[in-house]
Amino acid sequence: MSTGRVVPDRLLTTHLARTLFSAQRESRTGVLTVDEGPVQTKLHIVDGRVIFAERGTLAETLGRLLVRQGTMDRDEYALVLEHMAKPSERDEIMRFGEVAIQLGMLTASELGAALGLQVRMKLQHCLQLDEAVWMWVDDEAPRRTAPFPVPLEPAVRSALREDPQAYRWAGLLVAKRRMTVRLAGAPDALGRRFGVSPEELRLLKHADGRPLATVLQSGILQPEETGALIAALLFGDGLTLVEPVPSEIPPARPPRAPSQSSPHHRAQEAAERLRLEMERRGKAMPDPQRGRLDAERAFEAGRKLLRHGNVEGAQAKLAEAVALLPEAAEYVLYLRWCAYLTDTDPMRKVVHEQQLRDAVLEGLRQDRKMAFAHYVQGRLFLIDEDETAARKAFAIAVHLDRSDLEATRYLRLLDQRKG
């Protein structure tokens, strides 16, 4: 067993991609558990390749992914959940796929493609973390399921490029701007390995043998795109940065005692949680699938009631879902929204509004693509009389969920008012 941590101010040396590429080089087999605080992700790796991923947030469940893709709608999703009510020994993911296929909502090829995309999305989420603790455990049979291997190099390149904070890579690399870029192979071969675009390939051909500062300022790509590409190849041994000889070695600073609120202290706490979890490995643990499935059914029922204007009925179902799965930020957000809508007392309304703001932030922290969180955020911006921010929030909500009629209505109203 080995452990490590991703540190925000040392991402170039501690990023999770380095751990994954190390496992790939050594053809290791095992489970890499990534702890980001309230949520853990387990990456199942065979011969150095990620073949499956488990993550404890509802945003990445197979059914929700299919709804987000438009492969099935919310009503079809709820119907599949109802048919899954019968107890089964099958894995929840495979059970969902089987029921969806039996109901004619999904083909076997669509299921396979969705499962592969699901693994890739969970892996890319881990690759976008700037603070986490990881634990590696060797395991000859880490996952008894059909494998969905994800090529690591393209996944790292996409994760870094699509990261909302992609701009940070250029900033981190500026400190190494005087170093020279040395490609580890022919640009075309590296381009195929990392799945780069034609413009990115042009940058690679330009970069070899040049100072990093020249590459970052080349103008071939946007600075954040250049930084993300250089970082991806640096992690995957696609290039090296040749350091200049220092003229003088500065004296080492004495180490500071870790603050109780420092990343180091939080990392130690997360490492301890992982250690305790691993001590429990092998012991009989209750299967959480049934409670989670019941919670999702209650949530979908509440969501449907809310959509049809039955706020009180929705509130009861949503409270049931939250009781079964209190860590689900989306459930809590919907419940807070119902409480805000139904309470007419001015003093309590202020309290509900603040709780709603907190729930929105937590929802977006768990899932940046939670359409309902963006919609509620838009409504809150209207309360603050910030129509520009509200319009942006409603536009994001509509982009993420075309069936959101309320977000669409508010977006049109703001556009009409502006026009």
mmCIF file of C-alpha atoms in Angstrom, residues 31-394:
data_model
loop_
_atom_site.group_PDB
_atom_site.id
_atom_site.type_symbol
_atom_site.label_atom_id
_atom_site.label_comp_id
_atom_site.label_asym_id
_atom_site.label_seq_id
_atom_site.Cartn_x
_atom_site.Cartn_y
_atom_site.Cartn_z
ATOM 1 C CA VAL A 31 -7.268 0.141 -6.791
ATOM 2 C CA LEU A 32 -6.407 3.835 -6.539
ATOM 3 C CA THR A 33 -8.718 5.562 -4.048
ATOM 4 C CA VAL A 34 -8.884 9.338 -4.427
ATOM 5 C CA ASP A 35 -10.257 11.227 -1.413
ATOM 6 C CA GLU A 36 -11.317 14.824 -2.044
ATOM 7 C CA GLY A 37 -13.008 15.268 1.347
ATOM 8 C CA PRO A 38 -16.723 14.454 1.286
ATOM 9 C CA VAL A 39 -16.441 12.215 -1.787
ATOM 10 C CA GLN A 40 -14.156 9.343 -2.739
ATOM 11 C CA THR A 41 -13.482 7.881 -6.179
ATOM 12 C CA LYS A 42 -12.111 4.380 -6.673
ATOM 13 C CA LEU A 43 -10.182 3.836 -9.907
ATOM 14 C CA HIS A 44 -9.822 0.149 -10.763
ATOM 15 C CA ILE A 45 -6.609 -0.405 -12.693
ATOM 16 C CA VAL A 46 -5.419 -3.542 -14.512
ATOM 17 C CA ASP A 47 -1.947 -3.714 -16.050
ATOM 18 C CA GLY A 48 -1.645 0.047 -15.671
ATOM 19 C CA ARG A 49 -4.930 0.893 -17.418
ATOM 20 C CA VAL A 50 -8.021 2.375 -15.774
ATOM 21 C CA ILE A 51 -10.853 -0.043 -16.549
ATOM 22 C CA PHE A 52 -13.572 1.101 -14.153
ATOM 23 C CA ALA A 53 -14.358 3.949 -11.764
ATOM 24 C CA GLU A 54 -16.699 4.280 -8.808
ATOM 25 C CA ARG A 55 -17.627 7.682 -7.448
ATOM 26 C CA GLY A 56 -20.070 8.529 -4.698
ATOM 27 C CA THR A 57 -22.004 11.393 -6.298
ATOM 28 C CA LEU A 58 -25.325 11.130 -8.080
ATOM 29 C CA ALA A 59 -24.148 13.349 -10.927
ATOM 30 C CA GLU A 60 -22.158 10.507 -12.485
ATOM 31 C CA THR A 61 -24.719 7.682 -12.188
ATOM 32 C CA LEU A 62 -25.456 5.942 -15.470
ATOM 33 C CA GLY A 63 -29.104 7.001 -15.611
ATOM 34 C CA ARG A 64 -28.343 10.657 -15.023
ATOM 35 C CA LEU A 65 -25.611 10.556 -17.644
ATOM 36 C CA LEU A 66 -28.080 9.143 -20.185
ATOM 37 C CA VAL A 67 -30.595 11.883 -19.321
ATOM 38 C CA ARG A 68 -27.923 14.557 -19.668
ATOM 39 C CA GLN A 69 -26.912 13.145 -23.058
ATOM 40 C CA GLY A 70 -30.519 13.130 -24.222
ATOM 41 C CA THR A 71 -30.495 9.350 -24.732
ATOM 42 C CA MET A 72 -33.519 9.085 -22.412
ATOM 43 C CA ASP A 73 -35.797 11.644 -20.798
ATOM 44 C CA ARG A 74 -36.690 12.110 -17.131
ATOM 45 C CA ASP A 75 -39.937 10.142 -17.367
ATOM 46 C CA GLU A 76 -38.139 7.183 -18.943
ATOM 47 C CA TYR A 77 -35.466 7.399 -16.258
ATOM 48 C CA ALA A 78 -38.119 7.317 -13.512
ATOM 49 C CA LEU A 79 -39.785 4.316 -15.182
ATOM 50 C CA VAL A 80 -36.507 2.369 -15.177
ATOM 51 C CA LEU A 81 -36.064 3.151 -11.471
ATOM 52 C CA GLU A 82 -39.539 1.794 -10.739
ATOM 53 C CA HIS A 83 -38.756 -1.449 -12.585
ATOM 54 C CA MET A 84 -35.560 -1.759 -10.542
ATOM 55 C CA ALA A 85 -37.561 -1.893 -7.288
ATOM 56 C CA LYS A 86 -37.430 -5.698 -7.271
ATOM 57 C CA PRO A 87 -34.381 -6.848 -5.253
ATOM 58 C CA SER A 88 -31.526 -8.199 -7.347
ATOM 59 C CA GLU A 89 -28.012 -9.513 -6.748
ATOM 60 C CA ARG A 90 -26.828 -7.748 -9.881
ATOM 61 C CA ASP A 91 -24.590 -4.685 -9.793
ATOM 62 C CA GLU A 92 -26.709 -1.499 -9.774
ATOM 63 C CA ILE A 93 -25.129 -0.148 -12.950
ATOM 64 C CA MET A 94 -25.593 -3.358 -14.922
ATOM 65 C CA ARG A 95 -29.102 -3.780 -13.501
ATOM 66 C CA PHE A 96 -30.058 -0.297 -14.740
ATOM 67 C CA GLY A 97 -28.700 -1.099 -18.189
ATOM 68 C CA GLU A 98 -30.520 -4.428 -18.363
ATOM 69 C CA VAL A 99 -33.869 -2.885 -17.398
ATOM 70 C CA ALA A 100 -33.429 -0.009 -19.860
ATOM 71 C CA ILE A 101 -32.684 -2.477 -22.666
ATOM 72 C CA GLN A 102 -35.669 -4.671 -21.725
ATOM 73 C CA LEU A 103 -37.948 -1.618 -21.848
ATOM 74 C CA GLY A 104 -36.623 -0.691 -25.284
ATOM 75 C CA MET A 105 -35.113 2.600 -24.114
ATOM 76 C CA LEU A 106 -31.531 1.609 -24.798
ATOM 77 C CA THR A 107 -29.562 -0.677 -27.105
ATOM 78 C CA ALA A 108 -26.619 -2.804 -26.005
ATOM 79 C CA SER A 109 -24.218 -0.655 -28.024
ATOM 80 C CA GLU A 110 -25.616 2.557 -26.481
ATOM 81 C CA LEU A 111 -25.180 1.027 -23.033
ATOM 82 C CA GLY A 112 -21.559 0.093 -23.730
ATOM 83 C CA ALA A 113 -20.778 3.555 -25.068
ATOM 84 C CA ALA A 114 -22.421 5.224 -22.062
ATOM 85 C CA LEU A 115 -20.537 3.038 -19.575
ATOM 86 C CA GLY A 116 -17.239 3.830 -21.277
ATOM 87 C CA LEU A 117 -18.015 7.554 -21.226
ATOM 88 C CA GLN A 118 -19.013 7.309 -17.572
ATOM 89 C CA VAL A 119 -15.629 5.830 -16.608
ATOM 90 C CA ARG A 120 -13.813 8.495 -18.627
ATOM 91 C CA MET A 121 -15.807 11.327 -16.992
ATOM 92 C CA LYS A 122 -15.037 10.060 -13.491
ATOM 93 C CA LEU A 123 -11.352 9.713 -14.344
ATOM 94 C CA GLN A 124 -11.255 13.219 -15.814
ATOM 95 C CA HIS A 125 -12.917 14.610 -12.701
ATOM 96 C CA CYS A 126 -10.081 13.184 -10.594
ATOM 97 C CA LEU A 127 -7.546 14.654 -12.996
ATOM 98 C CA GLN A 128 -9.016 18.130 -12.448
ATOM 99 C CA LEU A 129 -8.565 18.063 -8.658
ATOM 100 C CA ASP A 130 -6.043 20.480 -7.211
ATOM 101 C CA GLU A 131 -6.244 19.060 -3.684
ATOM 102 C CA ALA A 132 -6.772 15.419 -2.710
ATOM 103 C CA VAL A 133 -5.262 12.430 -0.936
ATOM 104 C CA TRP A 134 -4.782 9.141 -2.754
ATOM 105 C CA MET A 135 -4.139 5.578 -1.628
ATOM 106 C CA TRP A 136 -2.922 2.730 -3.826
ATOM 107 C CA VAL A 137 -3.658 -0.895 -2.888
ATOM 108 C CA ASP A 138 -2.350 -3.779 -4.984
ATOM 109 C CA ASP A 139 -5.175 -6.122 -5.956
ATOM 110 C CA GLU A 140 -5.044 -8.877 -8.550
ATOM 111 C CA ALA A 141 -8.816 -8.720 -9.188
ATOM 112 C CA PRO A 142 -9.912 -5.169 -8.362
ATOM 113 C CA ARG A 143 -13.254 -5.259 -10.166
ATOM 114 C CA ARG A 144 -15.452 -8.144 -11.282
ATOM 115 C CA THR A 145 -17.233 -6.444 -14.157
ATOM 116 C CA ALA A 146 -16.834 -5.858 -17.860
ATOM 117 C CA PRO A 147 -13.801 -3.598 -18.366
ATOM 118 C CA PHE A 148 -14.103 -0.197 -20.004
ATOM 119 C CA PRO A 149 -10.430 0.759 -20.453
ATOM 120 C CA VAL A 150 -9.671 4.449 -20.867
ATOM 121 C CA PRO A 151 -6.495 5.494 -22.758
ATOM 122 C CA LEU A 152 -4.674 7.612 -20.198
ATOM 123 C CA GLU A 153 -2.827 10.120 -22.396
ATOM 124 C CA PRO A 154 -5.906 11.518 -24.222
ATOM 125 C CA ALA A 155 -7.841 11.552 -20.937
ATOM 126 C CA VAL A 156 -5.162 13.648 -19.219
ATOM 127 C CA ARG A 157 -4.896 16.022 -22.174
ATOM 128 C CA SER A 158 -8.702 16.506 -22.267
ATOM 129 C CA ALA A 159 -9.026 16.875 -18.485
ATOM 130 C CA LEU A 160 -6.395 19.600 -18.287
ATOM 131 C CA ARG A 161 -7.677 21.438 -21.361
ATOM 132 C CA GLU A 162 -11.359 21.316 -20.294
ATOM 133 C CA ASP A 163 -10.671 22.217 -16.660
ATOM 134 C CA PRO A 164 -12.488 25.481 -15.744
ATOM 135 C CA GLN A 165 -9.174 26.519 -14.185
ATOM 136 C CA ALA A 166 -7.070 25.548 -17.211
ATOM 137 C CA TYR A 167 -5.452 28.985 -17.106
ATOM 138 C CA ARG A 168 -3.463 27.921 -14.036
ATOM 139 C CA TRP A 169 -1.110 25.665 -16.014
ATOM 140 C CA ALA A 170 0.466 28.520 -17.930
ATOM 141 C CA GLY A 171 0.855 30.378 -14.643
ATOM 142 C CA LEU A 172 2.548 27.425 -12.965
ATOM 143 C CA LEU A 173 4.875 26.926 -15.923
ATOM 144 C CA VAL A 174 6.009 30.552 -15.973
ATOM 145 C CA ALA A 175 8.418 29.744 -13.137
ATOM 146 C CA LYS A 176 10.160 27.347 -15.561
ATOM 147 C CA ARG A 177 10.098 29.745 -18.510
ATOM 148 C CA ARG A 178 13.895 29.770 -18.968
ATOM 149 C CA MET A 179 14.043 25.994 -19.365
ATOM 150 C CA THR A 180 14.248 24.353 -22.776
ATOM 151 C CA VAL A 181 11.529 22.029 -24.089
ATOM 152 C CA ARG A 182 12.762 18.609 -25.243
ATOM 153 C CA LEU A 183 10.216 16.275 -26.837
ATOM 154 C CA ALA A 184 10.585 12.588 -25.955
ATOM 155 C CA GLY A 185 9.781 11.472 -29.499
ATOM 156 C CA ALA A 186 8.636 12.559 -32.924
ATOM 157 C CA PRO A 187 5.838 15.168 -32.756
ATOM 158 C CA ASP A 188 3.511 13.087 -34.946
ATOM 159 C CA ALA A 189 3.914 10.017 -32.711
ATOM 160 C CA LEU A 190 3.341 12.068 -29.569
ATOM 161 C CA GLY A 191 0.322 13.688 -31.195
ATOM 162 C CA ARG A 192 -1.261 10.292 -31.865
ATOM 163 C CA ARG A 193 -0.473 9.090 -28.348
ATOM 164 C CA PHE A 194 -2.080 12.103 -26.649
ATOM 165 C CA GLY A 195 -4.875 12.592 -29.201
ATOM 166 C CA VAL A 196 -3.971 16.193 -30.004
ATOM 167 C CA SER A 197 -5.670 18.502 -32.487
ATOM 168 C CA PRO A 198 -3.917 19.761 -35.668
ATOM 169 C CA GLU A 199 -3.209 23.116 -33.981
ATOM 170 C CA GLU A 200 -1.784 21.377 -30.923
ATOM 171 C CA LEU A 201 0.424 19.263 -33.187
ATOM 172 C CA ARG A 202 1.691 22.451 -34.814
ATOM 173 C CA LEU A 203 2.623 23.745 -31.373
ATOM 174 C CA LEU A 204 4.540 20.541 -30.576
ATOM 175 C CA LYS A 205 6.546 20.846 -33.784
ATOM 176 C CA HIS A 206 7.307 24.451 -32.899
ATOM 177 C CA ALA A 207 8.200 23.706 -29.249
ATOM 178 C CA ASP A 208 11.030 21.181 -29.515
ATOM 179 C CA GLY A 209 14.371 22.741 -28.562
ATOM 180 C CA ARG A 210 12.938 26.169 -27.739
ATOM 181 C CA PRO A 211 12.781 27.978 -24.372
ATOM 182 C CA LEU A 212 9.478 27.405 -22.598
ATOM 183 C CA ALA A 213 8.836 31.166 -22.524
ATOM 184 C CA THR A 214 8.951 31.249 -26.334
ATOM 185 C CA VAL A 215 6.512 28.328 -26.544
ATOM 186 C CA LEU A 216 4.050 29.893 -24.092
ATOM 187 C CA GLN A 217 4.096 33.149 -26.076
ATOM 188 C CA SER A 218 3.992 31.559 -29.539
ATOM 189 C CA GLY A 219 0.371 32.529 -30.205
ATOM 190 C CA ILE A 220 -0.332 29.194 -31.927
ATOM 191 C CA LEU A 221 -2.824 28.391 -29.160
ATOM 192 C CA GLN A 222 -4.392 30.394 -26.367
ATOM 193 C CA PRO A 223 -2.030 30.606 -23.353
ATOM 194 C CA GLU A 224 -4.259 28.372 -21.211
ATOM 195 C CA GLU A 225 -4.408 25.752 -23.993
ATOM 196 C CA THR A 226 -0.640 25.839 -24.434
ATOM 197 C CA GLY A 227 -0.064 25.478 -20.697
ATOM 198 C CA ALA A 228 -2.487 22.553 -20.413
ATOM 199 C CA LEU A 229 -0.872 20.712 -23.339
ATOM 200 C CA ILE A 230 2.681 21.214 -22.040
ATOM 201 C CA ALA A 231 1.617 20.021 -18.565
ATOM 202 C CA ALA A 232 -0.102 16.914 -19.995
ATOM 203 C CA LEU A 233 3.016 15.895 -21.931
ATOM 204 C CA LEU A 234 5.207 16.698 -18.945
ATOM 205 C CA PHE A 235 3.160 14.368 -16.733
ATOM 206 C CA GLY A 236 3.142 11.613 -19.365
ATOM 207 C CA ASP A 237 6.879 11.763 -20.173
ATOM 208 C CA GLY A 238 6.085 13.191 -23.585
ATOM 209 C CA LEU A 239 8.574 15.979 -22.975
ATOM 210 C CA THR A 240 11.135 17.158 -20.462
ATOM 211 C CA LEU A 241 12.214 20.615 -19.389
ATOM 212 C CA VAL A 242 15.986 21.022 -19.302
ATOM 213 C CA GLU A 243 16.921 23.127 -16.304
ATOM 214 C CA PRO A 244 19.567 25.855 -16.438
ATOM 215 C CA VAL A 245 22.550 25.519 -14.124
ATOM 216 C CA PRO A 246 21.825 27.637 -11.031
ATOM 217 C CA SER A 247 24.434 30.287 -10.253
ATOM 218 C CA GLU A 248 23.913 29.981 -6.522
ATOM 219 C CA ILE A 249 21.959 27.617 -4.352
ATOM 220 C CA PRO A 250 19.889 29.595 -1.835
ATOM 221 C CA PRO A 251 19.952 28.428 1.800
ATOM 222 C CA ALA A 252 17.127 26.096 2.757
ATOM 223 C CA ARG A 253 14.343 27.609 4.807
ATOM 224 C CA PRO A 254 13.434 25.905 8.088
ATOM 225 C CA PRO A 255 10.184 23.912 7.784
ATOM 226 C CA ARG A 256 7.084 25.517 9.224
ATOM 227 C CA ALA A 257 4.794 23.656 11.571
ATOM 228 C CA PRO A 258 1.582 22.717 9.710
ATOM 229 C CA SER A 259 -1.437 24.861 10.474
ATOM 230 C CA GLN A 260 -4.548 23.077 11.664
ATOM 231 C CA SER A 261 -6.367 24.487 8.614
ATOM 232 C CA SER A 262 -3.523 24.007 6.133
ATOM 233 C CA PRO A 263 -3.746 21.716 3.063
ATOM 234 C CA HIS A 264 -1.177 19.489 4.796
ATOM 235 C CA HIS A 265 -3.361 19.083 7.879
ATOM 236 C CA ARG A 266 -6.463 18.410 5.780
ATOM 237 C CA ALA A 267 -4.466 15.888 3.764
ATOM 238 C CA GLN A 268 -3.421 14.104 6.966
ATOM 239 C CA GLU A 269 -7.056 13.876 8.031
ATOM 240 C CA ALA A 270 -8.077 12.477 4.649
ATOM 241 C CA ALA A 271 -5.200 9.979 4.772
ATOM 242 C CA GLU A 272 -6.398 8.813 8.184
ATOM 243 C CA ARG A 273 -9.918 8.339 6.813
ATOM 244 C CA LEU A 274 -8.501 6.245 4.006
ATOM 245 C CA ARG A 275 -6.420 4.199 6.428
ATOM 246 C CA LEU A 276 -9.463 3.432 8.571
ATOM 247 C CA GLU A 277 -11.416 2.463 5.487
ATOM 248 C CA MET A 278 -8.716 0.058 4.376
ATOM 249 C CA GLU A 279 -8.701 -1.536 7.848
ATOM 250 C CA ARG A 280 -12.353 -2.304 7.309
ATOM 251 C CA ARG A 281 -11.647 -4.007 3.979
ATOM 252 C CA GLY A 282 -12.700 -7.597 4.023
ATOM 253 C CA LYS A 283 -15.315 -7.093 6.725
ATOM 254 C CA ALA A 284 -18.980 -7.554 5.898
ATOM 255 C CA MET A 285 -20.390 -4.164 4.967
ATOM 256 C CA PRO A 286 -24.059 -3.349 4.268
ATOM 257 C CA ASP A 287 -24.881 -2.943 0.597
ATOM 258 C CA PRO A 288 -25.781 0.745 0.068
ATOM 259 C CA GLN A 289 -27.407 0.158 -3.325
ATOM 260 C CA ARG A 290 -30.947 -0.388 -2.008
ATOM 261 C CA GLY A 291 -31.054 2.814 0.048
ATOM 262 C CA ARG A 292 -29.549 4.809 -2.783
ATOM 263 C CA LEU A 293 -32.045 3.414 -5.275
ATOM 264 C CA ASP A 294 -34.981 4.157 -2.957
ATOM 265 C CA ALA A 295 -33.659 7.694 -2.475
ATOM 266 C CA GLU A 296 -33.393 8.283 -6.212
ATOM 267 C CA ARG A 297 -36.935 7.007 -6.774
ATOM 268 C CA ALA A 298 -38.279 9.328 -4.075
ATOM 269 C CA PHE A 299 -36.327 12.232 -5.568
ATOM 270 C CA GLU A 300 -37.653 11.643 -9.082
ATOM 271 C CA ALA A 301 -41.202 11.412 -7.720
ATOM 272 C CA GLY A 302 -40.719 14.688 -5.830
ATOM 273 C CA ARG A 303 -39.163 16.372 -8.832
ATOM 274 C CA LYS A 304 -42.116 15.348 -11.005
ATOM 275 C CA LEU A 305 -44.631 16.688 -8.450
ATOM 276 C CA LEU A 306 -42.740 19.987 -8.302
ATOM 277 C CA ARG A 307 -42.746 20.253 -12.089
ATOM 278 C CA HIS A 308 -46.552 19.886 -12.032
ATOM 279 C CA GLY A 309 -46.975 22.567 -9.359
ATOM 280 C CA ASN A 310 -47.601 20.312 -6.345
ATOM 281 C CA VAL A 311 -44.975 21.913 -4.104
ATOM 282 C CA GLU A 312 -46.202 20.435 -0.805
ATOM 283 C CA GLY A 313 -46.380 16.919 -2.228
ATOM 284 C CA ALA A 314 -42.943 17.386 -3.742
ATOM 285 C CA GLN A 315 -41.588 18.575 -0.404
ATOM 286 C CA ALA A 316 -42.688 15.356 1.326
ATOM 287 C CA LYS A 317 -41.048 13.134 -1.299
ATOM 288 C CA LEU A 318 -37.873 15.222 -1.362
ATOM 289 C CA ALA A 319 -37.638 15.068 2.436
ATOM 290 C CA GLU A 320 -37.836 11.286 2.130
ATOM 291 C CA ALA A 321 -34.997 11.308 -0.408
ATOM 292 C CA VAL A 322 -32.820 13.544 1.789
ATOM 293 C CA ALA A 323 -33.438 11.305 4.806
ATOM 294 C CA LEU A 324 -32.219 8.298 2.811
ATOM 295 C CA LEU A 325 -29.218 10.061 1.239
ATOM 296 C CA PRO A 326 -28.440 13.300 3.116
ATOM 297 C CA GLU A 327 -25.089 13.817 1.370
ATOM 298 C CA ALA A 328 -26.786 14.274 -2.035
ATOM 299 C CA ALA A 329 -26.502 18.031 -2.622
ATOM 300 C CA GLU A 330 -29.105 18.026 -5.405
ATOM 301 C CA TYR A 331 -31.729 16.471 -3.126
ATOM 302 C CA VAL A 332 -31.010 19.084 -0.443
ATOM 303 C CA LEU A 333 -31.188 21.920 -2.976
ATOM 304 C CA TYR A 334 -34.620 20.841 -4.250
ATOM 305 C CA LEU A 335 -35.880 20.505 -0.669
ATOM 306 C CA ARG A 336 -34.555 23.966 0.253
ATOM 307 C CA TRP A 337 -36.233 25.396 -2.850
ATOM 308 C CA CYS A 338 -39.594 23.928 -1.842
ATOM 309 C CA ALA A 339 -39.203 25.331 1.673
ATOM 310 C CA TYR A 340 -38.439 28.750 0.213
ATOM 311 C CA LEU A 341 -41.507 28.620 -2.057
ATOM 312 C CA THR A 342 -43.987 27.480 0.599
ATOM 313 C CA ASP A 343 -43.030 29.642 3.601
ATOM 314 C CA THR A 344 -44.654 33.090 3.477
ATOM 315 C CA ASP A 345 -43.338 34.378 6.815
ATOM 316 C CA PRO A 346 -40.948 37.294 5.990
ATOM 317 C CA MET A 347 -38.465 36.466 8.756
ATOM 318 C CA ARG A 348 -38.289 32.771 7.931
ATOM 319 C CA LYS A 349 -38.096 33.651 4.229
ATOM 320 C CA VAL A 350 -34.760 35.375 4.878
ATOM 321 C CA VAL A 351 -33.443 32.261 6.627
ATOM 322 C CA HIS A 352 -34.639 30.029 3.780
ATOM 323 C CA GLU A 353 -32.973 32.326 1.261
ATOM 324 C CA GLN A 354 -29.590 32.019 2.969
ATOM 325 C CA GLN A 355 -29.973 28.240 3.246
ATOM 326 C CA LEU A 356 -30.827 28.207 -0.440
ATOM 327 C CA ARG A 357 -27.676 30.166 -1.313
ATOM 328 C CA ASP A 358 -25.564 27.702 0.671
ATOM 329 C CA ALA A 359 -27.298 24.754 -1.013
ATOM 330 C CA VAL A 360 -26.601 26.225 -4.479
ATOM 331 C CA LEU A 361 -22.895 26.577 -3.721
ATOM 332 C CA GLU A 362 -22.691 23.022 -2.374
ATOM 333 C CA GLY A 363 -24.601 21.693 -5.377
ATOM 334 C CA LEU A 364 -22.238 23.383 -7.838
ATOM 335 C CA ARG A 365 -19.259 22.189 -5.818
ATOM 336 C CA GLN A 366 -20.430 18.588 -6.205
ATOM 337 C CA ASP A 367 -21.511 18.992 -9.831
ATOM 338 C CA ARG A 368 -20.709 22.077 -11.909
ATOM 339 C CA LYS A 369 -23.196 20.847 -14.528
ATOM 340 C CA MET A 370 -26.200 20.709 -12.178
ATOM 341 C CA ALA A 371 -28.762 22.611 -14.267
ATOM 342 C CA PHE A 372 -31.179 23.183 -11.386
ATOM 343 C CA ALA A 373 -28.454 24.808 -9.280
ATOM 344 C CA HIS A 374 -27.784 27.301 -12.081
ATOM 345 C CA TYR A 375 -31.527 27.987 -12.391
ATOM 346 C CA VAL A 376 -31.924 28.663 -8.653
ATOM 347 C CA GLN A 377 -28.784 30.787 -8.742
ATOM 348 C CA GLY A 378 -30.420 32.835 -11.501
ATOM 349 C CA ARG A 379 -33.490 33.376 -9.338
ATOM 350 C CA LEU A 380 -31.272 34.497 -6.460
ATOM 351 C CA PHE A 381 -29.447 36.921 -8.744
ATOM 352 C CA LEU A 382 -32.834 38.429 -9.633
ATOM 353 C CA ILE A 383 -33.503 38.945 -5.925
ATOM 354 C CA ASP A 384 -30.171 40.786 -5.816
ATOM 355 C CA GLU A 385 -31.294 42.828 -8.884
ATOM 356 C CA ASP A 386 -28.322 41.591 -10.912
ATOM 357 C CA GLU A 387 -29.986 40.831 -14.256
ATOM 358 C CA THR A 388 -26.693 40.323 -16.107
ATOM 359 C CA ALA A 389 -25.583 37.539 -13.763
ATOM 360 C CA ALA A 390 -29.122 36.115 -13.714
ATOM 361 C CA ARG A 391 -29.258 35.903 -17.500
ATOM 362 C CA LYS A 392 -25.927 34.082 -17.572
ATOM 363 C CA ALA A 393 -27.121 31.586 -14.946
ATOM 364 C CA PHE A 394 -30.395 30.909 -16.809
#
